[in-house]
Amino acid sequence: MNALHELKEKFRPIIAGFVADDVSKTDAMLAMIRPAGDAKHGDFQANFAMPMGKQTGQSPRAVAETVLQQCNLSGICQTVDIAGPGFINLKLDDDWIKRQLKSALADSRLAVDSVTNARNYIVDYSSPNVAKPMHVGHIRSTVIGDALTRILNFVGHCAKSDNHLGDWGTQFGMILYGYKHFRDQEAFDSDTIGELSRLYRLVRKLIDYHGARIKLVVLETALAELETQQSDLKQKQSESQEKSAVKKIKKEISQIEKRINDAAEKLQKATTAIDAVENDSELSLLAAAHPEIGTAVLLETAKLHAGDQENRDLWTTFLPICKQDMQTIYDRLDVEFDMALGESFYNDTLGAIVDELEAKGFARESDGAMCVFLDGFETPMIIRKKDGAFLYSTTDLATIKYRMDNFDADACLYVVDHRQHEHFEKLFAVAALWGYDEAELKHVSFGTVMGKDGKPFQTRSGDTVGLAGLLNEAEKRAADIARELNEGIEADELKENARVVGIGSLKYADLSQNRASDYTFDYEKMLALKGNTAAYLQYGYARVQGILRKVEVDPRPLRDAPVEFEFETEIERALAVQLLRFEEALSDVLIDYKPNLLCNYLFDLGQTFFKFYDQCSLKDTQSETLKHSRVQLCDLTARTIKTGLALLGIGVLDQM
Ligand code: ARG
């Protein structure tokens, strides 16, 4: 049950009449019915009379009156009034609220209805490049994708998760090259995954070094040129008298400054890559001995793709080891995939896809490469390189075809870093050309994880932070807090507590941010018991369990045989209304795939609950029925928190 939705449906036919049955206009008007900002004005507020008045040339108040005359809200609303120029304030009927609460109480789904337009979704998330250590960015993709999949399925869609592993790309060429030239056999035998990631990092460093050496002069010249332009402009600015000219120059200067910053950053990166090697005598020797390492790595990759026996055998040896290593992280995060069809899965289909696109006239050769030229894009999408190699894009096209043909997907969500936005824009444009234009293809992009210093989250040595270490630290800190909260906690309980709170907090910190923004990784904030954190909600849940133990009432029999709810105080009614907004929150999440809207809802619920807890005793009530009514509110609160957190992939504890 979604009260907001029910209200909208009551208004729909009347508003449609006003806008000559224009569906999108009707929807836009209905979107102006919202939860009231201030409870004094009721539970919901409708502001559509203003724009409708403008359109029809009537006063908004008159519009509001006419709409209300035609709209029968009896039964659902207790009072409906028009305020100010034409705001409509809607207050839900107490009996209606109580009826809805009872049905939520009796329902394991808390009266969340299944959607009527169920769709087949594929959610592509996590998707790390195998052989390359997973980093903090992969947590974002993993927890956001996992939460969306859970929510979609809960509301009645059919969502399948797919871990589109990068198990076929250049990074494999890197470890193949590393294995052949730099391996430490003893280390490989005793700690294979450790050795593979050492090899990956080593090869990466050497490639970056040579790349930076080549680019260095170009980057230095570019920066110097920009700086000259900047000083010329400053000179011009000081000589210029005219206001509008000064304004124009200032704008140009600020544009140049931006470009200078970008160029300086690139140069900085290059010098760091060079220093990393030149400040280390061993690395310097290796770099000198492997000047062509970049090309050689590409060659190893190409050989793998062409079926070279040695490389295939090595790949078959490495892959399960790398996958096993990733699995330990997924197990700790409690994330499961329906499929993990990596890039290699599509290898055999790529040639035919390029041929098909060419035959249909969508792709053509340019400088030896096969390209799809697209309106609105500066560069084409390359689907086969000059040397015959296929690309990330080619595989993604094959993946779309596979998902449409085999799963009849109505929507594919790609939970991937925002930096890949251009890739996805092109991919979706090509897919549409190709005829896959009916499904919703959506890049659910997210920002960068930042450290407290305002820079991308990195270790001191400049490496990205490994995932296992991150999870360990979160659990360790959660254990410290648990020990502080209850001395003498048993070891087993402590471990479980640290896992549920530590991992839960880490996930929640990420999920509670608007995914589009960068977010700052901060252990202290994420584990705080106060604020919009998992620990706060888990604490609320445990609080309810504590209360129920104290008043010695088992809430379960009340679920099917409830007492009448009583709203003795305003806060009980407010908590009730908030409880009934769960479905609304879930449906808000799915509008633009933003799990933070569920977090916001749960946080509001937590805050309302703690106010209720402060103001309403369960022990000293005038009557048994009032006590039971409050028990029922507590029970619903705990179950809503538990279900909501579970949809975010986060657990709860009976005691904290
Ligand atoms: N493996 C890629 C990376 O780590 C992400 C893949 C995302 N999914 C996709 N279908 N392109 O950058």
XYZ file of C-alpha atoms and ligand atoms in Angstrom, residues 124-130 132 135 138 141 162-167 171 343 392-393 395-396 399-400 403 413-417 420 423-424 427, ligand 1:
47
model
C 25.340 -5.602 -14.362
C 27.469 -4.764 -11.360
C 30.741 -5.299 -9.556
C 32.334 -6.522 -12.816
C 35.968 -6.115 -11.748
C 38.874 -6.798 -14.013
C 40.162 -10.158 -12.930
C 43.910 -6.854 -11.017
C 39.698 -1.681 -5.041
C 34.341 -1.918 -6.699
C 29.360 -0.886 -7.761
C 25.340 -10.484 -13.769
C 28.969 -10.005 -12.813
C 30.451 -8.972 -16.151
C 33.996 -9.914 -15.218
C 36.850 -8.381 -17.142
C 38.500 -11.759 -17.647
C 45.242 -7.008 -17.671
C 34.023 -10.928 -21.230
C 35.511 -3.666 -24.624
C 32.741 -2.073 -26.712
C 31.979 -7.345 -26.038
C 29.397 -5.033 -24.562
C 26.376 -8.830 -24.153
C 23.350 -6.729 -25.032
C 20.716 -10.533 -22.721
C 21.261 -1.481 -15.549
C 25.013 -0.911 -15.674
C 26.274 0.041 -12.255
C 29.606 1.485 -13.305
C 31.890 4.400 -12.437
C 32.728 5.435 -18.321
C 31.382 4.515 -23.421
C 27.819 3.837 -22.337
C 27.049 1.796 -26.581
N 35.348 -4.397 -16.042
C 34.988 -3.013 -16.168
C 35.884 -2.167 -15.287
O 36.380 -2.636 -14.270
C 33.561 -2.744 -15.795
C 32.547 -3.510 -16.588
C 31.187 -2.932 -16.468
N 30.184 -3.628 -17.207
C 30.041 -3.597 -18.544
N 29.121 -4.325 -19.100
N 30.782 -2.820 -19.279
O 36.079 -1.011 -15.599
